[in-house]
Short mmCIF file of C-alpha atoms and ligand atoms in Angstrom, two decimals:
data_model
loop_
_atom_site.label_atom_id
_atom_site.label_comp_id
_atom_site.label_asym_id
_atom_site.label_seq_id
_atom_site.Cartn_x
_atom_site.Cartn_y
_atom_site.Cartn_z
CA MET A 1 -20.16 19.76 -40.96
CA THR A 2 -19.28 16.71 -43.20
CA ASP A 3 -19.87 13.10 -42.07
CA GLN A 4 -16.54 12.09 -43.25
CA TYR A 5 -13.47 11.18 -41.09
CA ASP A 6 -10.07 9.72 -40.96
CA LEU A 7 -10.76 8.05 -37.99
CA VAL A 8 -14.09 7.02 -35.97
CA VAL A 9 -13.58 5.42 -32.76
CA ILE A 10 -16.49 3.19 -31.28
CA GLY A 11 -16.10 3.32 -27.20
CA GLY A 12 -14.97 6.22 -25.29
CA GLY A 13 -12.95 4.17 -22.41
CA SER A 14 -9.39 3.67 -21.87
CA GLY A 15 -8.23 2.50 -25.12
CA GLY A 16 -10.48 4.51 -27.32
CA VAL A 17 -10.04 7.98 -25.78
CA ARG A 18 -6.11 7.61 -26.00
CA ALA A 19 -6.15 6.50 -29.50
CA ALA A 20 -8.77 9.34 -30.42
CA ARG A 21 -6.37 11.96 -28.90
CA MET A 22 -3.22 10.94 -30.38
CA ALA A 23 -4.64 10.20 -33.95
CA ALA A 24 -6.12 13.90 -33.66
CA THR A 25 -2.70 15.20 -32.29
CA TYR A 26 -1.08 13.72 -35.70
CA GLY A 27 -3.59 15.88 -37.81
CA ALA A 28 -6.23 13.22 -38.33
CA LYS A 29 -10.04 14.19 -38.47
CA VAL A 30 -11.44 11.95 -35.25
CA ALA A 31 -14.89 11.33 -34.19
CA ILE A 32 -15.36 9.16 -30.77
CA ILE A 33 -18.96 7.60 -30.03
CA GLU A 34 -19.90 6.65 -26.66
CA GLU A 35 -23.20 5.63 -25.61
CA TYR A 36 -22.76 5.85 -21.69
CA ARG A 37 -20.12 8.36 -20.09
CA VAL A 38 -16.94 9.32 -21.38
CA GLY A 39 -14.13 7.72 -19.63
CA GLY A 40 -15.52 3.97 -19.62
CA THR A 41 -15.43 1.26 -17.55
CA CYS A 42 -12.15 2.38 -15.50
CA VAL A 43 -12.95 5.55 -14.98
CA ILE A 44 -17.09 5.51 -14.29
CA ARG A 45 -17.61 1.67 -12.67
CA GLY A 46 -14.00 0.41 -12.62
CA CYS A 47 -10.44 0.93 -11.34
CA VAL A 48 -11.30 4.60 -10.11
CA PRO A 49 -14.45 4.30 -8.10
CA LYS A 50 -13.09 0.63 -6.98
CA LYS A 51 -9.78 2.03 -5.56
CA LEU A 52 -11.58 5.04 -3.89
CA TYR A 53 -13.91 1.98 -2.09
CA VAL A 54 -10.82 0.21 -1.14
CA TYR A 55 -9.47 3.24 0.70
CA ALA A 56 -12.74 3.80 2.53
CA SER A 57 -12.66 -0.01 3.70
CA ARG A 58 -9.15 -0.01 4.84
CA PHE A 59 -9.72 2.45 7.57
CA ALA A 60 -11.10 -0.90 9.47
CA ASP A 61 -7.47 -2.26 9.14
CA THR A 62 -6.09 1.17 10.55
CA PHE A 63 -8.36 1.53 13.46
CA GLU A 64 -7.45 -2.12 14.31
CA VAL A 65 -3.98 -1.25 15.11
CA ALA A 66 -4.31 2.42 16.00
CA GLU A 67 -4.88 1.58 20.00
CA SER A 68 -1.38 -0.01 19.87
CA PHE A 69 -0.18 3.40 19.02
CA GLY A 70 -2.05 5.01 21.42
CA TRP A 71 -4.90 6.17 19.80
CA HIS A 72 -8.59 5.73 20.88
CA VAL A 73 -10.81 5.49 18.03
CA GLU A 74 -14.89 5.67 17.98
CA ALA A 75 -15.71 5.14 14.30
CA SER A 76 -18.70 4.90 12.38
CA PHE A 77 -19.37 4.57 8.87
CA ASP A 78 -21.88 6.56 6.26
CA TRP A 79 -22.20 4.87 2.96
CA PRO A 80 -24.31 7.42 1.40
CA THR A 81 -21.57 10.02 1.91
CA LEU A 82 -18.95 7.60 0.28
CA VAL A 83 -21.38 7.45 -2.83
CA ALA A 84 -21.75 10.95 -2.89
CA ASN A 85 -18.39 11.81 -2.80
CA LYS A 86 -17.37 9.23 -4.98
CA ASN A 87 -19.98 10.52 -7.93
CA LYS A 88 -18.60 14.03 -7.38
CA GLU A 89 -15.13 12.62 -8.23
CA ILE A 90 -16.36 10.52 -11.09
CA ASP A 91 -18.13 13.65 -12.60
CA ARG A 92 -14.96 15.66 -12.39
CA LEU A 93 -12.84 12.97 -14.40
CA GLU A 94 -15.25 12.68 -16.79
CA LEU A 95 -15.10 16.54 -17.51
CA ALA A 96 -11.31 16.23 -17.72
CA TYR A 97 -11.69 13.20 -20.28
CA VAL A 98 -14.04 15.21 -22.36
CA ALA A 99 -11.69 18.48 -22.11
CA GLY A 100 -8.64 15.93 -23.21
CA LEU A 101 -10.60 15.13 -26.29
CA GLU A 102 -11.78 18.29 -27.15
CA LYS A 103 -8.28 19.95 -27.00
CA PRO A 104 -6.86 18.22 -30.22
CA GLY A 105 -10.23 18.69 -32.12
CA VAL A 106 -11.83 15.23 -31.53
CA GLU A 107 -15.65 15.34 -31.99
CA ILE A 108 -17.51 13.39 -29.39
CA ILE A 109 -20.85 12.00 -30.20
CA ARG A 110 -22.95 10.53 -27.63
CA ASP A 111 -25.04 7.77 -29.33
CA ARG A 112 -24.69 3.97 -29.93
CA ALA A 113 -22.76 2.90 -33.04
CA VAL A 114 -23.31 0.18 -35.34
CA LEU A 115 -21.09 -1.13 -38.11
CA THR A 116 -22.95 -0.86 -41.63
CA GLY A 117 -19.56 -2.00 -43.65
CA PRO A 118 -16.03 -1.94 -43.30
CA GLN A 119 -15.82 2.04 -43.41
CA THR A 120 -19.54 2.89 -42.47
CA VAL A 121 -20.91 3.60 -38.94
CA GLN A 122 -24.43 4.12 -38.11
CA LEU A 123 -25.77 5.91 -35.15
CA VAL A 124 -28.59 4.33 -33.34
CA GLN A 125 -30.56 7.52 -31.76
CA SER A 126 -29.71 10.22 -34.51
CA GLY A 127 -29.64 7.95 -37.47
CA ARG A 128 -26.97 9.85 -38.95
CA ALA A 129 -24.22 7.87 -40.93
CA LEU A 130 -20.71 8.54 -40.80
CA THR A 131 -18.00 7.24 -43.21
CA ALA A 132 -14.18 6.84 -42.24
CA LYS A 133 -10.85 5.64 -43.87
CA THR A 134 -10.20 3.64 -40.66
CA ILE A 135 -12.63 2.66 -37.75
CA LEU A 136 -11.35 1.48 -34.38
CA ILE A 137 -13.48 -0.70 -32.11
CA ALA A 138 -12.96 -0.10 -28.57
CA THR A 139 -16.18 -1.31 -26.94
CA GLY A 140 -14.58 -2.86 -23.76
CA ALA A 141 -16.65 -5.53 -22.10
CA ARG A 142 -19.53 -6.11 -19.84
CA PRO A 143 -19.95 -8.22 -16.85
CA PHE A 144 -20.96 -12.12 -17.72
CA VAL A 145 -24.23 -13.01 -15.41
CA PRO A 146 -24.68 -17.01 -15.08
CA ALA A 147 -27.97 -17.88 -16.60
CA ILE A 148 -29.57 -19.21 -13.76
CA PRO A 149 -33.32 -18.71 -12.37
CA GLY A 150 -33.41 -15.68 -10.66
CA ALA A 151 -30.09 -14.20 -11.85
CA GLU A 152 -31.62 -10.79 -12.11
CA LEU A 153 -32.38 -10.66 -8.72
CA GLY A 154 -28.37 -10.30 -8.50
CA ILE A 155 -26.10 -7.46 -9.33
CA THR A 156 -22.67 -7.10 -11.02
CA SER A 157 -20.01 -4.40 -10.53
CA ASN A 158 -21.94 -2.33 -12.52
CA GLU A 159 -24.52 -1.75 -9.98
CA VAL A 160 -22.56 -2.46 -6.86
CA PHE A 161 -20.94 1.02 -6.40
CA ASP A 162 -24.39 2.98 -6.04
CA LEU A 163 -26.42 0.61 -3.61
CA PRO A 164 -29.05 2.72 -2.03
CA ALA A 165 -27.91 1.30 1.30
CA LEU A 166 -25.39 -1.35 2.57
CA PRO A 167 -26.56 -4.87 2.90
CA HIS A 168 -26.15 -6.83 6.40
CA SER A 169 -24.54 -9.54 4.07
CA MET A 170 -23.54 -10.16 0.78
CA LEU A 171 -22.73 -13.16 -1.31
CA ILE A 172 -20.15 -12.67 -4.18
CA GLU A 173 -19.66 -15.28 -6.78
CA GLY A 174 -16.17 -15.48 -8.50
CA GLY A 175 -12.60 -16.17 -7.48
CA GLY A 176 -10.83 -13.41 -9.71
CA TYR A 177 -9.70 -10.06 -8.65
CA VAL A 178 -12.92 -8.16 -9.12
CA ALA A 179 -14.90 -10.54 -6.70
CA LEU A 180 -12.30 -10.53 -4.05
CA GLU A 181 -11.58 -6.88 -4.12
CA PHE A 182 -15.19 -6.31 -3.37
CA ALA A 183 -15.27 -9.10 -0.84
CA THR A 184 -12.75 -7.00 1.12
CA VAL A 185 -14.19 -3.71 0.41
CA PHE A 186 -17.72 -4.84 1.61
CA ALA A 187 -16.22 -6.86 4.64
CA GLY A 188 -14.05 -3.56 5.63
CA LEU A 189 -17.07 -1.55 5.36
CA GLY A 190 -18.68 -3.98 8.01
CA VAL A 191 -20.80 -6.42 5.70
CA ASN A 192 -20.85 -9.92 6.52
CA VAL A 193 -19.42 -11.37 3.47
CA THR A 194 -19.21 -14.80 1.78
CA VAL A 195 -17.52 -15.76 -1.22
CA VAL A 196 -18.54 -18.82 -3.54
CA TYR A 197 -16.52 -19.98 -6.25
CA ARG A 198 -16.51 -23.23 -8.61
CA GLY A 199 -12.81 -23.51 -8.09
CA ASP A 200 -10.58 -24.95 -4.90
CA ARG A 201 -8.34 -21.92 -4.60
CA ILE A 202 -9.02 -18.08 -5.41
CA LEU A 203 -6.88 -16.21 -7.75
CA ARG A 204 -6.05 -18.93 -10.26
CA GLY A 205 -2.98 -18.24 -12.05
CA PHE A 206 -1.12 -16.27 -9.28
CA ASP A 207 1.67 -17.73 -7.05
CA GLU A 208 0.50 -20.36 -4.92
CA ASP A 209 1.99 -18.98 -1.51
CA VAL A 210 0.10 -15.47 -2.75
CA ARG A 211 -3.28 -17.55 -3.05
CA VAL A 212 -3.03 -19.25 0.21
CA GLY A 213 -1.54 -16.06 2.08
CA LEU A 214 -4.61 -13.88 0.49
CA GLU A 215 -7.34 -16.51 1.49
CA ALA A 216 -5.83 -16.63 5.11
CA GLY A 217 -5.97 -12.79 5.26
CA MET A 218 -9.31 -12.55 4.09
CA GLN A 219 -10.70 -14.90 6.29
CA MET A 220 -9.05 -13.39 9.17
CA ARG A 221 -11.18 -9.95 8.22
CA GLY A 222 -14.08 -12.36 8.71
CA ILE A 223 -14.69 -13.44 4.95
CA GLN A 224 -16.15 -16.68 4.60
CA PHE A 225 -15.33 -18.92 1.22
CA ILE A 226 -17.17 -21.77 -0.28
CA TYR A 227 -15.38 -23.77 -2.86
CA ASN A 228 -16.36 -26.28 -5.76
CA ALA A 229 -19.80 -24.62 -5.87
CA THR A 230 -21.86 -22.25 -7.91
CA THR A 231 -24.98 -20.56 -7.22
CA ALA A 232 -27.92 -22.43 -9.08
CA ARG A 233 -31.16 -20.34 -8.04
CA LEU A 234 -32.11 -17.02 -6.54
CA GLU A 235 -35.34 -16.11 -5.14
CA LYS A 236 -36.94 -12.96 -3.08
CA ALA A 237 -37.15 -13.94 0.61
CA GLY A 238 -38.59 -10.92 2.20
CA THR A 239 -36.02 -8.20 2.04
CA ASP A 240 -33.44 -11.04 1.37
CA ILE A 241 -32.23 -12.97 -1.41
CA SER A 242 -32.48 -16.79 -0.75
CA VAL A 243 -29.68 -18.52 -2.74
CA THR A 244 -29.63 -22.20 -3.61
CA PHE A 245 -26.17 -23.46 -4.08
CA SER A 246 -25.05 -26.26 -6.79
CA SER A 247 -24.84 -28.32 -3.65
CA GLY A 248 -28.32 -28.12 -2.67
CA VAL A 249 -27.77 -25.95 0.47
CA VAL A 250 -29.95 -22.82 0.61
CA ALA A 251 -29.03 -19.62 2.60
CA PRO A 252 -30.49 -15.99 2.88
CA PHE A 253 -28.24 -12.96 2.04
CA GLY A 254 -28.58 -9.23 1.96
CA ALA A 255 -27.15 -9.16 -1.63
CA VAL A 256 -25.57 -11.15 -4.32
CA MET A 257 -23.15 -10.16 -6.64
CA PHE A 258 -21.79 -11.92 -9.89
CA ALA A 259 -18.03 -11.44 -10.48
CA THR A 260 -17.67 -14.39 -12.81
CA GLY A 261 -15.93 -13.05 -15.55
CA ARG A 262 -16.53 -10.15 -18.63
CA THR A 263 -17.57 -10.69 -21.81
CA ALA A 264 -16.25 -8.82 -25.11
CA ASN A 265 -19.02 -5.90 -26.19
CA THR A 266 -19.58 -7.50 -29.51
CA THR A 267 -23.20 -8.08 -29.63
CA GLY A 268 -25.44 -6.08 -32.14
CA LEU A 269 -22.11 -4.24 -33.44
CA GLY A 270 -22.70 -4.89 -36.82
CA LEU A 271 -19.47 -7.29 -37.17
CA GLU A 272 -20.88 -9.62 -39.35
CA THR A 273 -22.19 -7.11 -42.00
CA ALA A 274 -18.68 -5.56 -41.97
CA GLY A 275 -16.94 -8.53 -42.21
CA VAL A 276 -14.78 -8.62 -38.75
CA ALA A 277 -14.15 -12.26 -37.71
CA LEU A 278 -14.16 -13.12 -33.98
CA GLY A 279 -11.32 -14.82 -32.16
CA ARG A 280 -11.44 -16.82 -28.66
CA ASN A 281 -14.19 -16.58 -26.43
CA GLY A 282 -16.33 -13.92 -28.54
CA ALA A 283 -13.66 -11.36 -28.39
CA ILE A 284 -12.48 -9.71 -31.94
CA GLY A 285 -9.29 -11.26 -33.31
CA VAL A 286 -6.66 -8.90 -34.02
CA ASP A 287 -2.91 -9.01 -35.05
CA ALA A 288 -0.08 -7.48 -33.19
CA TYR A 289 -0.70 -3.98 -34.67
CA SER A 290 -4.43 -4.49 -33.40
CA ARG A 291 -5.96 -4.81 -37.04
CA THR A 292 -8.79 -6.99 -37.73
CA ASN A 293 -9.12 -9.44 -40.70
CA CYS A 294 -10.80 -6.34 -42.28
CA PRO A 295 -7.99 -3.95 -43.24
CA SER A 296 -9.81 -0.73 -42.44
CA ILE A 297 -11.21 -1.97 -39.04
CA TYR A 298 -8.80 -2.05 -36.00
CA ALA A 299 -9.65 -3.20 -32.31
CA VAL A 300 -7.79 -2.42 -29.04
CA GLY A 301 -8.77 -3.08 -25.48
CA ASP A 302 -11.30 -5.36 -23.45
CA VAL A 303 -12.84 -6.27 -26.73
CA THR A 304 -10.07 -8.05 -28.17
CA GLY A 305 -9.79 -10.15 -24.99
CA ARG A 306 -5.94 -9.86 -24.61
CA ALA A 307 -5.34 -8.51 -21.30
CA GLN A 308 -8.33 -6.80 -19.49
CA LEU A 309 -6.59 -4.09 -17.65
CA THR A 310 -6.48 -0.26 -18.24
CA PRO A 311 -2.76 0.26 -18.94
CA ILE A 312 -2.76 -2.31 -21.74
CA ALA A 313 -6.20 -0.90 -23.37
CA ILE A 314 -4.23 2.43 -23.07
CA ARG A 315 -1.04 1.30 -24.66
CA GLU A 316 -3.12 -0.49 -27.70
CA GLY A 317 -4.97 2.69 -28.23
CA TRP A 318 -1.67 4.50 -28.50
CA TYR A 319 0.01 2.15 -30.55
CA PHE A 320 -2.62 1.64 -32.88
CA ALA A 321 -2.36 5.56 -33.24
CA GLU A 322 1.38 5.48 -33.87
CA THR A 323 1.07 2.65 -36.43
CA VAL A 324 -1.80 4.18 -38.34
CA PHE A 325 -1.45 8.08 -37.97
CA ASN A 326 2.22 8.59 -37.58
CA ASN A 327 3.74 5.88 -39.81
CA ASN A 328 5.50 4.42 -36.62
CA PRO A 329 4.64 0.55 -36.49
CA LEU A 330 4.40 -0.43 -32.71
CA ALA A 331 3.10 -3.82 -31.68
CA VAL A 332 2.47 -3.76 -27.81
CA ASP A 333 4.54 -6.24 -26.00
CA HIS A 334 2.07 -8.41 -23.36
CA SER A 335 4.48 -10.77 -22.27
CA GLN A 336 5.44 -9.23 -18.84
CA ILE A 337 2.40 -7.26 -17.48
CA PRO A 338 2.72 -6.24 -13.58
CA THR A 339 -0.71 -6.38 -12.19
CA ALA A 340 -2.24 -5.54 -8.64
CA VAL A 341 -4.94 -6.91 -6.88
CA PHE A 342 -6.39 -4.15 -4.18
CA THR A 343 -7.40 -6.62 -1.81
CA GLU A 344 -6.58 -6.87 2.25
CA PRO A 345 -3.72 -7.93 2.35
CA GLU A 346 -2.77 -6.63 -1.21
CA VAL A 347 -1.13 -8.35 -4.01
CA GLY A 348 1.52 -7.31 -6.69
CA ALA A 349 2.67 -9.80 -8.97
CA ILE A 350 4.68 -9.68 -12.12
CA GLY A 351 6.25 -12.30 -14.85
CA MET A 352 6.36 -16.03 -14.00
CA THR A 353 5.22 -18.23 -11.29
CA GLU A 354 7.53 -21.30 -9.73
CA PRO A 355 5.88 -23.87 -11.96
CA GLU A 356 5.98 -21.45 -14.98
CA ALA A 357 9.86 -20.79 -14.73
CA ALA A 358 10.27 -24.49 -13.54
CA ALA A 359 8.76 -25.46 -16.96
CA ARG A 360 10.82 -23.27 -18.97
CA HIS A 361 14.19 -23.23 -17.26
CA SER A 362 16.48 -25.83 -16.17
CA GLU A 363 18.08 -23.75 -13.29
CA VAL A 364 15.78 -21.72 -11.16
CA SER A 365 16.31 -19.89 -7.79
CA VAL A 366 13.84 -18.63 -5.54
CA TYR A 367 14.24 -16.12 -2.68
CA VAL A 368 11.71 -15.80 -0.01
CA SER A 369 10.89 -13.53 2.67
CA ARG A 370 7.99 -13.56 5.04
CA PHE A 371 7.69 -11.13 7.97
CA ARG A 372 5.22 -9.08 10.11
CA PRO A 373 4.73 -5.88 8.59
CA MET A 374 6.17 -3.02 11.06
CA ILE A 375 2.61 -1.44 11.24
CA ASN A 376 1.48 -4.67 12.96
CA THR A 377 4.45 -5.22 15.36
CA LEU A 378 2.90 -2.70 18.33
CA SER A 379 -0.13 -4.76 18.16
CA LEU A 380 -1.36 -8.42 18.49
CA LYS A 381 -2.11 -8.62 14.68
CA SER A 382 -0.29 -11.66 13.67
CA GLU A 383 -0.40 -11.54 9.92
CA ARG A 384 2.65 -11.77 8.04
CA MET A 385 3.54 -10.33 4.54
CA LEU A 386 5.41 -12.24 1.82
CA LEU A 387 8.11 -11.22 -0.84
CA LYS A 388 9.31 -13.64 -3.32
CA LEU A 389 11.90 -13.15 -6.28
CA ILE A 390 12.13 -15.88 -8.97
CA CYS A 391 15.34 -16.24 -11.17
CA ALA A 392 16.32 -18.23 -13.97
CA GLY A 393 19.61 -19.50 -15.17
CA PRO A 394 23.05 -19.22 -14.08
CA ASP A 395 23.40 -15.35 -14.50
CA GLU A 396 19.97 -15.39 -12.20
CA LYS A 397 17.72 -13.26 -14.41
CA VAL A 398 14.97 -12.07 -12.66
CA VAL A 399 11.85 -13.74 -14.13
CA GLY A 400 9.05 -13.38 -11.73
CA CYS A 401 8.35 -11.41 -8.26
CA HIS A 402 5.32 -11.86 -6.00
CA ILE A 403 4.24 -9.87 -3.40
CA LEU A 404 1.46 -9.99 -0.56
CA GLY A 405 1.24 -7.22 2.01
CA PRO A 406 0.97 -3.28 2.51
CA GLY A 407 2.14 -1.66 -0.59
CA ALA A 408 2.58 -4.64 -3.03
CA GLY A 409 0.95 -2.68 -6.00
CA GLU A 410 3.07 0.25 -5.68
CA MET A 411 6.05 -2.10 -5.21
CA ILE A 412 5.31 -4.03 -8.22
CA GLN A 413 5.37 -1.03 -10.35
CA LEU A 414 8.78 -0.29 -9.61
CA VAL A 415 10.00 -3.90 -9.98
CA ALA A 416 8.52 -3.85 -13.34
CA ILE A 417 11.25 -1.34 -14.52
CA PRO A 418 14.32 -3.32 -13.93
CA MET A 419 12.44 -6.28 -15.20
CA ALA A 420 11.77 -4.59 -18.38
CA MET A 421 15.56 -3.73 -18.43
CA GLY A 422 16.00 -7.76 -18.36
CA ALA A 423 17.97 -6.95 -14.84
CA GLY A 424 19.45 -10.17 -12.89
CA LYS A 425 19.68 -10.73 -8.99
CA THR A 426 22.96 -9.01 -8.98
CA ASP A 427 21.50 -5.90 -10.21
CA PHE A 428 18.88 -5.60 -7.59
CA ASP A 429 21.90 -6.72 -5.07
CA ARG A 430 23.45 -3.46 -6.19
CA ALA A 431 20.64 -1.36 -5.20
CA VAL A 432 21.17 0.07 -1.84
CA ALA A 433 18.46 -0.60 0.69
CA VAL A 434 15.91 2.10 2.04
CA HIS A 435 15.51 1.19 5.85
CA PRO A 436 13.05 0.59 7.35
CA THR A 437 10.88 -0.46 4.55
CA ALA A 438 9.49 -3.59 3.39
CA ALA A 439 10.45 -3.18 -0.15
CA GLU A 440 14.39 -3.43 1.13
CA GLU A 441 13.76 -7.24 1.48
CA LEU A 442 14.03 -7.63 -2.44
CA VAL A 443 17.60 -6.01 -2.59
CA THR A 444 18.85 -7.78 0.41
CA PHE A 445 18.16 -11.46 -0.35
CA LYS A 446 21.46 -13.42 0.57
CA SER A 447 21.03 -17.24 -0.74
CA PRO A 448 18.10 -18.95 -2.46
CA THR A 449 15.55 -20.30 -0.26
CA TYR A 450 15.03 -23.15 -2.58
CA ARG A 451 15.76 -24.22 -6.18
CA PHE A 452 14.26 -25.89 -9.10
CA ARG A 453 16.93 -28.13 -11.17
CA ASP A 454 15.22 -29.57 -14.41
CA GLY A 455 11.60 -28.94 -13.02
CA VAL A 456 12.10 -30.48 -9.50
CA LYS A 457 12.47 -28.60 -6.17
CA VAL A 458 15.73 -29.14 -4.39
C1 FAD B 1 -14.74 -3.51 -11.29
C2 FAD B 1 -13.67 -3.45 -12.27
C3 FAD B 1 -12.43 -2.95 -11.59
C4 FAD B 1 -11.25 -2.92 -12.46
N1 FAD B 1 -10.32 -2.33 -11.68
C5 FAD B 1 -9.16 -2.47 -12.71
C6 FAD B 1 -8.01 -2.09 -12.16
O1 FAD B 1 -7.84 -1.86 -10.74
N2 FAD B 1 -6.80 -1.62 -13.06
C7 FAD B 1 -7.10 -2.14 -14.40
O2 FAD B 1 -6.04 -1.93 -14.97
N3 FAD B 1 -8.06 -2.56 -14.71
C8 FAD B 1 -8.93 -2.56 -14.11
N4 FAD B 1 -10.47 -2.83 -14.46
C9 FAD B 1 -10.53 -3.26 -15.92
C10 FAD B 1 -10.60 -2.09 -16.64
O3 FAD B 1 -11.55 -1.07 -16.22
C11 FAD B 1 -10.69 -2.29 -18.28
O4 FAD B 1 -9.67 -3.13 -18.63
C12 FAD B 1 -10.81 -0.96 -19.26
O5 FAD B 1 -11.81 -0.21 -18.70
C13 FAD B 1 -10.98 -1.61 -20.75
O6 FAD B 1 -10.81 -0.13 -21.47
P1 FAD B 1 -11.36 -0.30 -23.00
O7 FAD B 1 -11.30 0.92 -23.63
O8 FAD B 1 -10.96 -1.60 -23.81
O9 FAD B 1 -13.10 -0.43 -22.72
P2 FAD B 1 -13.94 0.24 -21.54
O10 FAD B 1 -13.36 1.33 -20.80
O11 FAD B 1 -14.95 -0.55 -20.87
O12 FAD B 1 -15.03 1.26 -22.68
C14 FAD B 1 -15.78 0.70 -23.66
C15 FAD B 1 -16.52 1.85 -23.74
O13 FAD B 1 -17.42 1.63 -25.19
C16 FAD B 1 -18.90 1.78 -25.00
N5 FAD B 1 -19.46 1.32 -25.98
C17 FAD B 1 -19.71 -0.14 -26.01
N6 FAD B 1 -20.43 -0.34 -26.95
C18 FAD B 1 -20.63 0.49 -27.55
C19 FAD B 1 -21.44 1.21 -28.88
N7 FAD B 1 -22.17 0.12 -29.79
N8 FAD B 1 -21.58 2.50 -29.41
C20 FAD B 1 -20.90 3.30 -28.41
N9 FAD B 1 -20.58 3.09 -27.17
C21 FAD B 1 -20.17 1.69 -27.06
C22 FAD B 1 -18.94 1.56 -23.53
O14 FAD B 1 -20.26 2.29 -22.97
C23 FAD B 1 -17.79 2.04 -22.55
O15 FAD B 1 -17.75 3.16 -22.33
C24 FAD B 1 -11.40 -2.96 -13.58
C25 FAD B 1 -12.84 -3.23 -14.24
C26 FAD B 1 -14.03 -3.61 -13.57
C27 FAD B 1 -15.01 -3.86 -14.06
#
């Protein structure tokens, strides 16, 4: 076997796998190098196991309303069963990813790769040297851990899925979707959860009503919030961890998790040797076609810091392969990305928030619906859900949609289709409602709840 390739991909995660498969399908000789497990963060320790744990935790909500439907449930939860079944599913998926690469003829190399030049790569364990016409860096990102004394006593999303036992209490630092999803997961599984966040409200950048409603929903599930604070020191205290906060307050927790952002995986990659320049926040700088400043080296996914989401990494990998190996230059549109936060209550969002729309458009109409989801109506559960449509201009083009409540993630995926087509409010109105659903609110709004004119709410 020769060590010369058309394409060498570093990193077997969402972006790298898609790029390698597509390039091989177009006839390129491709090798993909992975130092851990094929599938990357999403499959092994991200989206997939996270969603499985979300399902596990949501039985708590179901049991809460079950009695109002006549059910009497005596439930108990076994953490090792969940971990073992998760592992089985992850193993199955990894095999499927391997098969998907091998079918079009991609060579999978399990090793760590370092760039030694613009077209050369060295394997750390085997010492093998590879040359390639094109190199794709798809090394993803890793959890950022604050440099505080005792930080090594804390865990990150890398370790949280395989805790040997459920802790009695947990402190989670962070206010983004990873922190909040794990907070609801562990609260649902019976852990006493506290979130500490340096800002003054969770989920920065999302719709304000969604942020407020989510905080209330999480508090209703027993989660406590500490704002405008960080962890300053961790110390062992018997089987617990004693946490000193930036305020000086000290409290013990069964476990401490850092969910304080993710850093691009560029350390020790040989970028300087190959002449690849970094962009913002230590991520690799690329153009619209994912090409770095070095013409033979491209980068996709989390390592480029554009949008740290699996579908974006996959699309960047696909468009890279189209551009370089199918003579079909395609640039990913990052302007309108639907996203879900799998908390309880769930969040779905796409497009502009109210302030963003009001800053860009002189006429903005906002349609809001709040109501108790039908599943709660027989019980005493008072939680309400929220659906919001933001429209701009005289033709009321839909520029934003924000949902909080059951099924928000599924709904926002479908809203993304008319929005990608440039739909207006009248297009939504033409759609016939499905009754009784929550989503029908989106096609039955009559008049705006309020408007913005030249940036002012009226
Ligand atoms: C807890 C968690 C939950 C998430 N949930 C969601 C979600 O619900 N929805 C969503 O869209 N996104 C989610 N994400 C984000 C998503 O996982 C990432 O955006 C996605 O995996 C990025 O893909 P990638 O190909 O850029 O990198 P990765 O999937 O991280 O793959 C990079 C791979 O490169 C390997 N590697 C690194 N350096 C080297 C080297 N030098 N040599 C060889 N191999 C190397 C790594 O081992 C890794 O396997 C979540 C992330 C986390 C952490």
